[in-house]
Short mmCIF file of C-alpha atoms in Angstrom, two decimals:
data_model
loop_
_atom_site.label_atom_id
_atom_site.label_comp_id
_atom_site.label_asym_id
_atom_site.label_seq_id
_atom_site.Cartn_x
_atom_site.Cartn_y
_atom_site.Cartn_z
CA MET A 1 163.09 151.14 170.64
CA ARG A 2 162.90 149.62 173.63
CA ARG A 3 160.98 152.70 175.27
CA LEU A 4 158.80 152.90 173.05
CA ILE A 5 158.09 148.98 173.44
CA VAL A 6 157.86 149.52 177.03
CA LEU A 7 155.35 152.54 176.79
CA LEU A 8 153.04 150.25 174.13
CA MET A 9 152.82 147.47 176.70
CA LEU A 10 152.20 150.38 179.57
CA VAL A 11 149.08 151.89 177.65
CA PHE A 12 147.55 148.70 176.19
CA ALA A 13 144.92 151.57 173.98
CA SER A 14 146.20 151.87 171.08
CA ALA A 15 144.06 150.98 168.51
CA PHE A 16 144.43 148.61 165.91
CA SER A 17 142.40 147.11 162.92
CA LEU A 18 141.57 143.24 162.46
CA THR A 19 142.84 141.94 159.15
CA THR A 20 141.94 138.26 159.14
CA ALA A 21 137.81 137.36 159.59
CA ALA A 22 137.20 134.25 161.44
CA ARG A 23 135.38 131.51 159.95
CA ALA A 24 132.48 130.08 160.99
CA ASP A 25 133.65 126.90 162.72
CA ASP A 26 133.98 125.13 165.98
CA ILE A 27 138.41 125.89 166.34
CA SER A 28 137.31 129.44 164.56
CA ALA A 29 134.72 129.95 167.43
CA SER A 30 137.46 128.48 170.23
CA ALA A 31 140.30 130.98 168.57
CA ARG A 32 138.41 133.96 169.66
CA GLY A 33 139.13 132.84 173.35
CA VAL A 34 143.08 132.34 172.48
CA VAL A 35 145.13 135.37 173.48
CA ARG A 36 148.65 136.18 173.12
CA ILE A 37 150.70 136.55 176.28
CA VAL A 38 153.42 139.14 176.14
CA THR A 39 156.05 140.01 178.88
CA ILE A 40 158.29 143.10 179.56
CA ALA A 41 161.17 143.38 181.98
CA VAL A 42 162.38 146.57 182.78
CA VAL A 43 164.95 147.87 185.54
CA ASN A 44 165.66 151.65 185.54
CA ASP A 45 163.13 152.35 182.52
CA GLU A 46 165.62 150.01 180.55
CA VAL A 47 164.09 146.38 179.00
CA VAL A 48 166.23 143.78 180.18
CA GLY A 49 164.21 141.24 179.13
CA PHE A 50 161.16 140.65 176.44
CA GLY A 51 158.83 137.29 176.07
CA HIS A 52 155.96 135.95 174.75
CA GLY A 53 153.42 132.92 174.02
CA SER A 54 150.22 132.17 174.33
CA GLY A 55 147.14 131.42 176.28
CA PHE A 56 143.19 130.86 176.16
CA ALA A 57 140.14 132.12 178.19
CA VAL A 58 138.82 129.68 180.95
CA ALA A 59 136.17 132.67 182.03
CA PRO A 60 135.70 136.02 180.42
CA ASN A 61 138.26 137.91 182.22
CA ARG A 62 140.55 134.95 183.25
CA ILE A 63 143.52 133.53 180.97
CA VAL A 64 144.96 129.84 181.06
CA THR A 65 149.03 130.07 180.21
CA ASN A 66 152.43 128.30 180.98
CA ALA A 67 154.01 129.12 184.01
CA HIS A 68 157.39 129.43 182.56
CA VAL A 69 155.55 132.09 180.48
CA VAL A 70 155.09 134.51 183.17
CA GLU A 71 158.03 133.17 185.27
CA LEU A 72 159.70 136.65 185.43
CA ALA A 73 156.57 138.30 186.54
CA ALA A 74 156.17 135.88 189.37
CA ARG A 75 159.93 136.66 190.45
CA TYR A 76 159.92 140.03 189.57
CA PRO A 77 156.48 141.40 189.97
CA ASP A 78 157.05 145.37 190.38
CA ASN A 79 159.15 145.22 187.00
CA VAL A 80 157.83 143.08 185.04
CA VAL A 81 154.61 143.63 182.62
CA ILE A 82 152.09 141.44 181.59
CA GLY A 83 150.22 141.87 178.28
CA VAL A 84 147.05 140.35 177.13
CA VAL A 85 146.44 140.47 173.34
CA PRO A 86 143.28 139.16 172.49
CA SER A 87 142.99 137.15 168.78
CA GLU A 88 140.31 140.56 167.56
CA GLY A 89 139.48 143.30 168.56
CA ASN A 90 141.25 147.13 168.69
CA ARG A 91 143.23 147.07 172.15
CA SER A 92 145.51 145.17 174.16
CA PHE A 93 145.02 144.62 177.96
CA GLN A 94 147.49 144.76 180.87
CA GLY A 95 147.17 141.31 182.89
CA ARG A 96 148.15 140.20 186.75
CA LEU A 97 148.98 137.11 187.85
CA ILE A 98 147.04 135.39 190.20
CA ALA A 99 147.87 131.75 190.70
CA ILE A 100 150.72 130.19 189.46
CA ASP A 101 151.67 126.40 189.72
CA PRO A 102 155.64 125.72 188.30
CA ASP A 103 155.39 122.03 189.28
CA ARG A 104 152.81 121.60 186.21
CA ASP A 105 153.90 124.85 184.26
CA LEU A 106 150.33 126.21 184.88
CA ALA A 107 149.92 129.78 185.51
CA LEU A 108 146.32 132.37 185.59
CA ILE A 109 146.49 135.77 184.63
CA GLU A 110 143.30 138.22 185.40
CA PHE A 111 142.62 141.50 183.40
CA SER A 112 139.95 143.82 183.02
CA GLY A 113 138.40 146.25 179.94
CA ALA A 114 136.82 143.11 177.60
CA ARG A 115 134.74 140.08 178.43
CA LEU A 116 136.47 136.93 176.17
CA PRO A 117 134.02 133.62 175.16
CA PRO A 118 136.14 130.64 177.39
CA LEU A 119 136.86 127.68 176.31
CA ALA A 120 135.55 124.47 177.34
CA VAL A 121 137.11 121.50 178.81
CA PHE A 122 136.88 118.56 177.42
CA LYS A 123 137.03 115.38 180.01
CA GLY A 124 136.46 112.79 178.53
CA GLN A 125 139.07 110.37 176.92
CA VAL A 126 141.03 110.97 173.57
CA SER A 127 140.94 108.10 171.14
CA ASP A 128 144.45 107.13 169.87
CA GLY A 129 145.39 108.46 166.72
CA GLU A 130 142.68 111.50 167.06
CA SER A 131 142.83 114.59 165.53
CA LEU A 132 144.04 117.21 167.18
CA VAL A 133 143.94 121.13 166.72
CA ALA A 134 146.89 123.26 168.65
CA LEU A 135 146.34 127.15 168.34
CA GLY A 136 148.45 129.65 169.52
CA TYR A 137 151.14 132.09 168.29
CA PRO A 138 154.52 130.60 167.15
CA GLY A 139 157.95 132.43 167.60
CA ASN A 140 158.79 131.35 164.23
CA VAL A 141 156.01 132.91 162.13
CA ASP A 142 156.04 136.33 164.34
CA LEU A 143 160.01 136.01 163.57
CA ALA A 144 158.91 136.16 159.77
CA THR A 145 156.25 138.21 159.74
CA ALA A 146 156.80 140.87 162.39
CA GLN A 147 157.81 144.37 161.03
CA SER A 148 157.85 146.37 164.38
CA ALA A 149 157.18 145.92 167.84
CA ARG A 150 153.60 146.88 167.58
CA ASP A 151 152.77 143.89 165.64
CA PHE A 152 153.18 141.88 168.85
CA ILE A 153 150.62 143.34 170.22
CA THR A 154 148.18 144.11 167.62
CA PRO A 155 145.23 141.57 168.42
CA LEU A 156 145.56 138.88 165.65
CA SER A 157 144.42 135.48 164.67
CA PRO A 158 146.05 132.63 166.74
CA VAL A 159 147.91 130.29 164.18
CA ARG A 160 146.29 126.76 163.85
CA SER A 161 148.26 123.51 163.22
CA GLN A 162 146.55 120.27 162.96
CA GLY A 163 147.69 116.75 164.06
CA GLY A 164 146.51 113.29 165.87
CA PHE A 165 146.97 111.88 169.37
CA ALA A 166 149.95 110.29 169.89
CA GLY A 167 149.64 108.75 173.11
CA MET A 168 150.03 109.67 177.01
CA ARG A 169 153.53 110.69 178.84
CA SER A 170 154.62 111.64 182.24
CA LEU A 171 157.08 114.84 182.03
CA ARG A 172 158.90 115.25 185.46
CA GLY A 173 155.54 113.83 186.88
CA THR A 174 153.06 115.95 185.08
CA ALA A 175 150.34 114.19 182.60
CA MET A 176 150.98 115.18 178.89
CA LEU A 177 149.28 114.22 175.49
CA LEU A 178 152.26 113.18 173.36
CA HIS A 179 150.73 114.62 169.37
CA THR A 180 152.32 115.48 166.48
CA ALA A 181 150.75 118.58 165.93
CA SER A 182 153.09 121.63 164.65
CA ILE A 183 154.18 123.74 167.57
CA ALA A 184 157.18 126.53 168.40
CA ARG A 185 158.49 128.89 170.93
CA GLY A 186 155.42 130.97 171.17
CA ASN A 187 152.66 128.34 171.29
CA SER A 188 153.56 127.71 175.22
CA GLY A 189 150.28 127.75 176.89
CA GLY A 190 147.94 127.83 174.13
CA PRO A 191 145.65 124.71 174.05
CA LEU A 192 145.53 121.89 172.01
CA LEU A 193 141.59 121.40 170.91
CA ASP A 194 139.66 118.08 169.35
CA ARG A 195 137.40 119.03 166.46
CA CYS A 196 134.25 120.30 168.39
CA GLY A 197 136.93 123.03 169.56
CA ARG A 198 137.45 121.49 173.09
CA VAL A 199 140.38 122.33 175.73
CA LEU A 200 142.13 118.81 175.75
CA GLY A 201 145.44 120.27 177.10
CA VAL A 202 147.64 123.48 177.30
CA ASN A 203 150.43 122.95 174.78
CA VAL A 204 154.06 123.18 176.63
CA ALA A 205 157.30 122.10 175.45
CA ILE A 206 158.53 120.18 171.97
CA THR A 207 161.10 117.36 171.44
CA ASN A 208 164.58 118.24 169.92
CA SER A 209 164.58 117.16 166.38
CA GLU A 210 168.24 117.18 165.99
CA GLY A 211 169.32 114.67 163.96
CA GLY A 212 166.60 114.52 161.60
CA ASP A 213 164.02 113.12 164.24
CA ALA A 214 160.29 113.36 164.04
CA ASN A 215 158.85 116.13 166.01
CA PHE A 216 156.58 115.33 168.40
CA ALA A 217 154.77 118.22 171.01
CA PHE A 218 154.17 118.02 174.60
CA ALA A 219 150.63 118.97 176.42
CA ILE A 220 149.68 118.91 179.87
CA SER A 221 146.48 116.93 180.00
CA GLY A 222 143.08 118.51 180.69
CA GLU A 223 143.09 116.47 183.68
CA GLU A 224 145.73 118.59 185.57
CA LEU A 225 144.17 121.55 184.07
CA GLY A 226 141.03 121.10 186.00
CA ALA A 227 143.16 119.95 189.11
CA PHE A 228 145.15 123.24 188.76
CA LEU A 229 142.07 125.21 188.29
CA ALA A 230 140.24 123.77 190.97
CA GLU A 231 143.11 124.71 193.58
CA ALA A 232 142.65 128.27 192.09
CA LYS A 233 139.11 128.66 193.07
CA GLN A 234 138.45 129.20 189.81
CA PRO A 235 135.41 128.09 187.62
CA TYR A 236 135.63 126.57 184.36
CA SER A 237 133.31 124.73 181.46
CA GLU A 238 133.63 121.01 181.67
CA VAL A 239 132.29 119.11 179.17
CA ALA A 240 131.90 114.94 178.66
CA VAL A 241 129.82 114.49 175.91
CA PRO A 242 131.84 112.86 173.08
CA CYS A 243 132.80 115.48 169.87
CA VAL A 244 129.76 114.96 166.83
CA SER A 245 130.58 117.19 163.86
CA VAL A 246 127.72 119.38 162.47
CA GLU A 247 127.09 117.47 159.51
CA GLU A 248 126.65 114.13 161.07
CA ARG A 249 123.98 115.98 164.38
CA MET A 250 122.34 117.58 161.46
CA ALA A 251 121.78 114.17 159.71
CA GLN A 252 120.82 112.67 162.77
CA ASP A 253 118.15 115.22 163.19
CA ARG A 254 117.14 114.42 159.76
CA ASN A 255 116.78 110.93 160.61
CA ALA A 256 115.59 111.61 163.81
CA ASP A 257 112.42 113.86 161.78
CA GLU A 258 112.01 111.50 159.30
CA GLN A 259 111.84 108.50 162.46
CA ALA A 260 109.52 111.17 164.11
CA GLN A 261 107.56 111.72 161.00
CA ALA A 262 107.33 107.68 160.56
CA GLN A 263 106.02 107.49 164.26
CA ALA A 264 103.28 110.11 163.83
CA ALA A 265 101.99 108.88 160.89
CA GLU A 266 102.08 105.23 162.53
CA ALA A 267 100.53 107.19 165.98
CA GLU A 268 98.21 108.61 163.57
CA ARG A 269 97.01 105.10 161.47
CA GLN A 270 96.95 103.21 164.65
CA ALA A 271 94.73 105.84 166.46
CA ALA A 272 92.57 105.85 163.15
CA ALA A 273 92.42 102.28 163.63
CA LYS A 274 91.04 102.34 167.75
CA ALA A 275 88.57 104.83 166.75
CA SER A 276 87.14 102.85 163.91
CA ALA A 277 86.98 99.96 166.29
CA ASP A 278 85.56 101.68 168.85
CA ARG A 279 83.38 103.05 166.78
CA GLU A 280 82.14 99.79 165.56
CA THR A 281 82.18 98.50 169.04
CA ALA A 282 80.01 101.39 170.45
CA LEU A 283 77.56 100.53 167.21
CA THR A 284 77.51 97.21 168.36
CA GLN A 285 77.34 97.89 172.16
CA ALA A 286 74.57 100.98 170.96
CA ARG A 287 72.27 98.49 169.05
CA GLU A 288 72.17 95.43 172.32
CA ASN A 289 71.23 98.10 174.08
CA ASN A 290 68.23 99.56 171.81
CA GLU A 291 67.42 96.16 171.33
CA ALA A 292 67.64 95.24 174.77
CA LEU A 293 65.73 98.89 175.63
CA ARG A 294 63.28 98.14 172.66
CA GLU A 295 62.23 94.67 174.26
CA ASN A 296 61.67 96.13 178.20
CA TYR A 297 59.43 98.90 176.45
CA MET A 298 57.16 96.14 174.93
CA ALA A 299 57.32 93.45 177.79
CA GLY A 300 56.54 96.73 179.63
CA ALA A 301 53.56 97.52 177.35
CA ALA A 302 52.50 94.35 177.44
CA VAL A 303 51.99 93.67 181.08
CA LEU A 304 50.22 97.27 181.27
CA LEU A 305 47.79 95.60 178.47
CA VAL A 306 47.33 92.44 180.41
CA LEU A 307 46.80 94.12 183.01
CA GLY A 308 44.27 96.41 181.75
CA ALA A 309 42.20 93.84 180.20
CA LEU A 310 41.90 92.02 183.38
CA CYS A 311 40.86 95.70 184.68
CA LEU A 312 38.02 95.54 182.82
CA GLY A 313 36.83 91.66 182.70
CA GLY A 314 36.83 92.80 186.72
CA ALA A 315 34.93 96.02 186.32
CA GLY A 316 32.31 93.92 184.16
CA MET A 317 32.15 91.22 186.91
CA LEU A 318 31.61 94.27 189.26
CA LEU A 319 28.66 95.70 186.97
CA SER A 320 27.11 92.45 186.67
CA ARG A 321 26.63 92.53 190.62
CA GLY A 322 25.52 95.34 190.63
CA GLN A 323 28.62 97.44 191.71
CA GLN A 324 28.18 100.34 189.85
CA ARG A 325 30.28 102.64 191.24
CA GLN A 326 32.91 99.98 191.85
CA ALA A 327 33.17 98.76 188.23
CA LEU A 328 33.51 102.38 186.64
CA TRP A 329 36.77 102.98 188.73
CA VAL A 330 37.68 99.60 188.06
CA ALA A 331 36.96 100.40 184.26
CA LEU A 332 38.75 103.65 183.89
CA GLY A 333 41.38 102.07 185.26
CA GLY A 334 42.01 99.51 183.29
CA VAL A 335 41.39 102.26 180.16
CA VAL A 336 44.74 104.44 181.33
CA LEU A 337 46.92 101.05 181.85
CA ILE A 338 45.50 100.05 178.06
CA ILE A 339 46.69 103.35 176.96
CA GLY A 340 49.85 103.41 178.48
CA ALA A 341 50.33 100.12 176.88
CA GLY A 342 50.12 101.71 173.77
CA ALA A 343 52.14 104.99 174.82
CA LEU A 344 54.60 102.83 175.59
CA PHE A 345 54.92 100.39 172.90
CA PHE A 346 54.59 103.91 170.23
CA SER A 347 57.29 105.43 172.05
CA ARG A 348 60.10 102.28 172.21
CA PRO A 349 63.42 103.56 171.10
CA SER A 350 64.67 103.19 167.28
CA PHE A 351 68.38 102.77 166.94
CA ASP A 352 69.95 105.88 164.83
CA ALA A 353 73.61 104.78 164.24
CA THR A 354 74.46 108.64 162.79
CA LYS A 355 73.89 109.44 166.54
CA VAL A 356 76.16 107.07 167.96
CA ALA A 357 78.64 107.95 165.78
CA ALA A 358 78.46 111.99 166.69
CA VAL A 359 78.95 110.80 169.97
CA THR A 360 81.79 108.61 169.55
CA SER A 361 83.58 111.13 167.40
CA GLY A 362 82.73 114.16 170.01
CA GLY A 363 84.61 111.97 172.75
CA ALA A 364 87.84 111.45 170.72
CA ALA A 365 87.94 115.28 169.69
CA LYS A 366 87.84 115.69 173.22
CA GLY A 367 90.50 112.90 174.21
CA ALA A 368 92.63 114.50 171.25
CA ARG A 369 95.66 116.30 172.16
CA VAL A 370 95.63 120.19 171.05
CA PRO A 371 99.12 122.09 170.53
CA GLY A 372 99.95 124.08 172.76
CA SER A 373 97.27 122.93 175.30
CA THR A 374 100.25 120.76 176.88
CA GLY A 375 103.61 121.22 178.19
CA THR A 376 102.66 124.37 180.28
CA GLY A 377 103.50 125.40 183.57
CA ARG A 378 106.77 124.93 185.66
CA LEU A 379 109.04 122.73 183.90
CA VAL A 380 112.28 121.31 184.79
CA CYS A 381 114.34 120.30 181.45
CA THR A 382 117.27 117.80 181.22
CA LEU A 383 119.45 117.58 178.54
CA ASP A 384 119.44 114.78 176.00
CA PRO A 385 122.96 113.88 175.59
CA GLN A 386 122.04 111.48 172.13
CA ARG A 387 119.87 114.76 170.77
CA SER A 388 122.67 117.20 171.61
CA ARG A 389 125.94 119.38 170.29
CA VAL A 390 127.85 119.93 173.15
CA THR A 391 130.97 122.30 172.50
CA THR A 392 131.00 124.70 175.63
CA THR A 393 127.84 124.89 177.66
CA THR A 394 127.98 122.23 180.79
CA THR A 395 124.26 123.01 181.82
CA GLU A 396 122.22 119.90 182.35
CA ARG A 397 119.21 121.03 183.39
CA VAL A 398 117.23 124.15 183.18
CA GLU A 399 113.64 125.39 184.58
CA LEU A 400 111.17 126.72 182.43
CA THR A 401 107.68 128.48 183.50
CA MET A 402 105.92 128.19 180.63
CA GLY A 403 102.74 130.27 179.54
CA PRO A 404 100.11 129.06 177.00
CA ASP A 405 100.74 132.16 174.67
CA GLY A 406 104.52 131.86 174.98
CA CYS A 407 105.40 133.76 177.87
CA ILE A 408 108.23 132.41 179.52
CA ASN A 409 109.31 132.66 183.04
CA GLY A 410 106.58 135.66 183.50
CA LYS A 411 109.03 137.90 181.36
CA THR A 412 110.21 136.97 177.96
CA GLN A 413 107.65 136.62 175.16
CA TYR A 414 108.34 134.20 172.83
CA ALA A 415 107.00 134.28 168.92
CA GLU A 416 104.51 132.13 167.16
CA ALA A 417 107.03 129.43 165.59
CA GLY A 418 104.39 127.32 163.70
CA THR A 419 103.11 124.73 166.11
CA ARG A 420 105.95 126.16 168.72
CA TRP A 421 107.67 128.80 170.38
CA GLN A 422 110.78 130.73 169.37
CA ARG A 423 113.14 133.51 170.91
CA ILE A 424 116.32 134.65 169.47
CA LEU A 425 119.04 135.99 172.53
CA VAL A 426 120.81 138.39 171.23
CA PRO A 427 123.43 139.67 174.88
CA ASN A 428 125.70 142.62 175.16
CA GLU A 429 128.37 140.79 176.40
CA GLU A 430 128.56 137.23 175.02
CA ALA A 431 129.64 136.68 171.40
CA THR A 432 127.04 133.84 171.13
CA VAL A 433 123.54 134.03 169.57
CA SER A 434 120.78 131.55 170.89
CA VAL A 435 117.58 130.74 168.87
CA LEU A 436 115.96 129.24 171.53
CA ASP A 437 112.24 127.06 170.90
CA TYR A 438 110.21 125.37 172.87
CA ASP A 439 107.56 122.48 171.55
CA PRO A 440 104.23 121.97 174.06
CA ALA A 441 103.47 119.39 172.61
CA SER A 442 106.93 116.64 173.00
CA ARG A 443 107.75 119.05 175.79
CA THR A 444 110.80 119.45 174.24
CA TYR A 445 113.43 122.54 174.59
CA THR A 446 116.61 123.36 172.21
CA ASN A 447 119.30 126.30 172.27
CA THR A 448 120.94 126.19 168.83
CA ARG A 449 123.66 128.92 169.58
CA TYR A 450 126.25 130.57 167.46
CA LEU A 451 129.50 131.49 168.47
CA LEU A 452 130.74 134.22 165.76
CA SER A 453 133.11 136.81 165.40
CA SER A 454 133.11 140.56 166.93
CA GLU A 455 131.84 142.12 163.19
CA GLN A 456 129.19 139.59 163.45
CA MET A 457 127.83 139.93 167.01
CA ASP A 458 127.71 143.81 165.80
CA ARG A 459 125.11 142.88 163.16
CA ALA A 460 123.54 140.84 164.76
CA ARG A 461 122.69 143.38 167.61
CA GLN A 462 121.77 146.01 164.76
CA LEU A 463 119.39 143.54 163.62
CA ARG A 464 117.96 143.07 167.33
CA ALA A 465 117.07 147.06 168.23
CA SER A 466 114.91 146.33 165.79
CA VAL A 467 112.89 143.52 167.45
CA PRO A 468 109.81 145.31 169.44
CA LEU A 469 108.53 143.53 171.58
CA LYS A 470 110.64 142.78 174.34
CA ALA A 471 108.33 141.74 177.77
CA CYS A 472 105.42 139.18 177.29
CA SER A 473 102.25 140.43 176.06
CA GLN A 474 98.64 139.28 175.12
CA ASP A 475 98.82 141.49 171.34
CA GLN A 476 98.67 138.90 168.63
CA ALA A 477 100.09 141.76 165.83
CA ALA A 478 103.06 142.54 168.21
CA ARG A 479 103.31 139.15 168.59
CA GLY A 480 103.72 138.67 164.41
CA GLN A 481 105.75 141.80 163.95
CA LEU A 482 108.13 139.84 166.78
CA ALA A 483 108.30 136.71 164.69
CA THR A 484 109.57 138.88 161.62
CA SER A 485 112.00 140.31 163.56
CA GLN A 486 113.31 137.27 164.69
CA GLN A 487 113.43 135.94 161.05
CA GLU A 488 115.81 138.90 159.72
CA ILE A 489 118.08 138.05 162.66
CA LYS A 490 117.74 134.50 161.66
CA ALA A 491 118.75 135.36 158.00
CA ALA A 492 121.96 136.84 159.22
CA LEU A 493 123.47 133.62 161.07
CA PRO A 494 125.68 131.41 159.31
CA GLN A 495 124.43 128.54 157.72
CA LEU A 496 125.72 125.94 160.29
CA TYR A 497 125.39 126.41 164.05
CA ASN A 498 128.09 125.50 166.91
CA GLU A 499 125.90 124.07 169.58
CA LYS A 500 123.09 122.61 170.14
CA LEU A 501 121.04 121.71 173.07
CA VAL A 502 118.02 119.38 172.96
CA TYR A 503 116.85 119.14 176.87
CA ARG A 504 113.42 116.95 177.65
CA CYS A 505 111.09 118.63 179.83
CA GLY A 506 108.71 117.37 182.63
CA ALA A 507 106.48 119.08 185.38
CA ALA A 508 108.48 120.53 188.07
CA THR A 509 108.50 119.69 191.65
CA THR A 510 109.15 121.26 194.82
CA GLY A 511 112.46 120.52 195.36
CA ASP A 512 113.53 121.27 191.69
CA ALA A 513 113.86 125.42 191.85
CA ALA A 514 117.11 125.02 194.18
CA THR A 515 119.08 122.77 191.64
CA ALA A 516 117.85 123.87 188.26
CA THR A 517 119.26 126.80 185.63
CA GLU A 518 116.40 129.37 184.55
CA ALA A 519 116.34 129.92 181.08
CA ASN A 520 116.09 133.09 179.59
#
């Protein structure tokens, strides 16, 4: 049996079925990044030590656990095998210790052969009495359910237990979270999470309950964890936005939508009232201008008429003096002036209200904002935490180059979705489906993320294979087919998302390119 255990742990390649399907909630999403850590010490082909604990991913191939879980591997690297057993899939993997801090009781393990969804660390404050969840592999459960050594390297979802935050304490100089979630030996190295699935601490110890005392547990604080990872030069995701449930976020979104609709209706009413007032002002001004112009025409006609009459009178005087040639020319000038006076009088402009209305309406239409005609070009988008639900992502800025035909960054075609542009991304390696949505009218960019199980991702990738359009295209029919294919993917997603990132976009400047992250 001992040799069988060693053989299994060295190969890490046997296939086993996953019997427990993860639920589509934040804790289940985080659970897919939790692993069992198994250690086996071998001397002269004999097993001299066997242990196991828990851990969680801080990068796709990096695992955090307690130092005491892998202490033997640190002391005897040539004789101890570290096994990493994911919560789903059909394989386990051999790990390698790359950093250890005995004082903080933390260790970092690297493995290859698979990519796990990393958990994010919450860097805000934990509230008194806040509900917490511990994930891991308690040994007392294993003792009750394990039938053979193979069960310890079979991918299996972690056990969750819920409790409350009981305060901060210091244990051997390390900052600890004291909590009431039930843990046991084997939970060591597993994460303590908030209700959004962000890491608050690393479970490490329990109090002695002999004599009937209440049980309490200790978890290494997120601050200590962050310091350890920084010293190990290990990048990780860190989130400071307070936890908001999906239901709360959706209710707030509905309220925001209702407010936006009410604001739009009020803005439309005010615009209509302003347009009416502008039309009346324009009509009054046009009428006054018309009357002044008519008076100028009539005054001009009167002047020409008087001049013409004077010319005729002068011609008569010249004729009486025998100056017939001069009288003829003066008389002709008088006649021309009189004819001009008549023409000027009868050509005076009349007032036409319909033409004034057409001009003012045309001006309003010209100044109106047409959906899709704004919000294009190079944009830098900043996260709006008041409208977002953040569980794992730390990106605060996104850079977009938005074309008027839904071409993003010159390489990805978005499909029409009403007055917005939408694209659904199903990556090959990450267990996340993202619904990307851009509203050019409000310059709002939204990334709605679904953290899915391996089975759900397989289904999403099968549907993605039928998406006909990858690159940007001017073909309306192809874009319509893209929209239809994306709706099939969207229909297969859970009803509730895990994360919603809402960004406000503005025109990019020259210095923005170096600090912004490009969107897919």
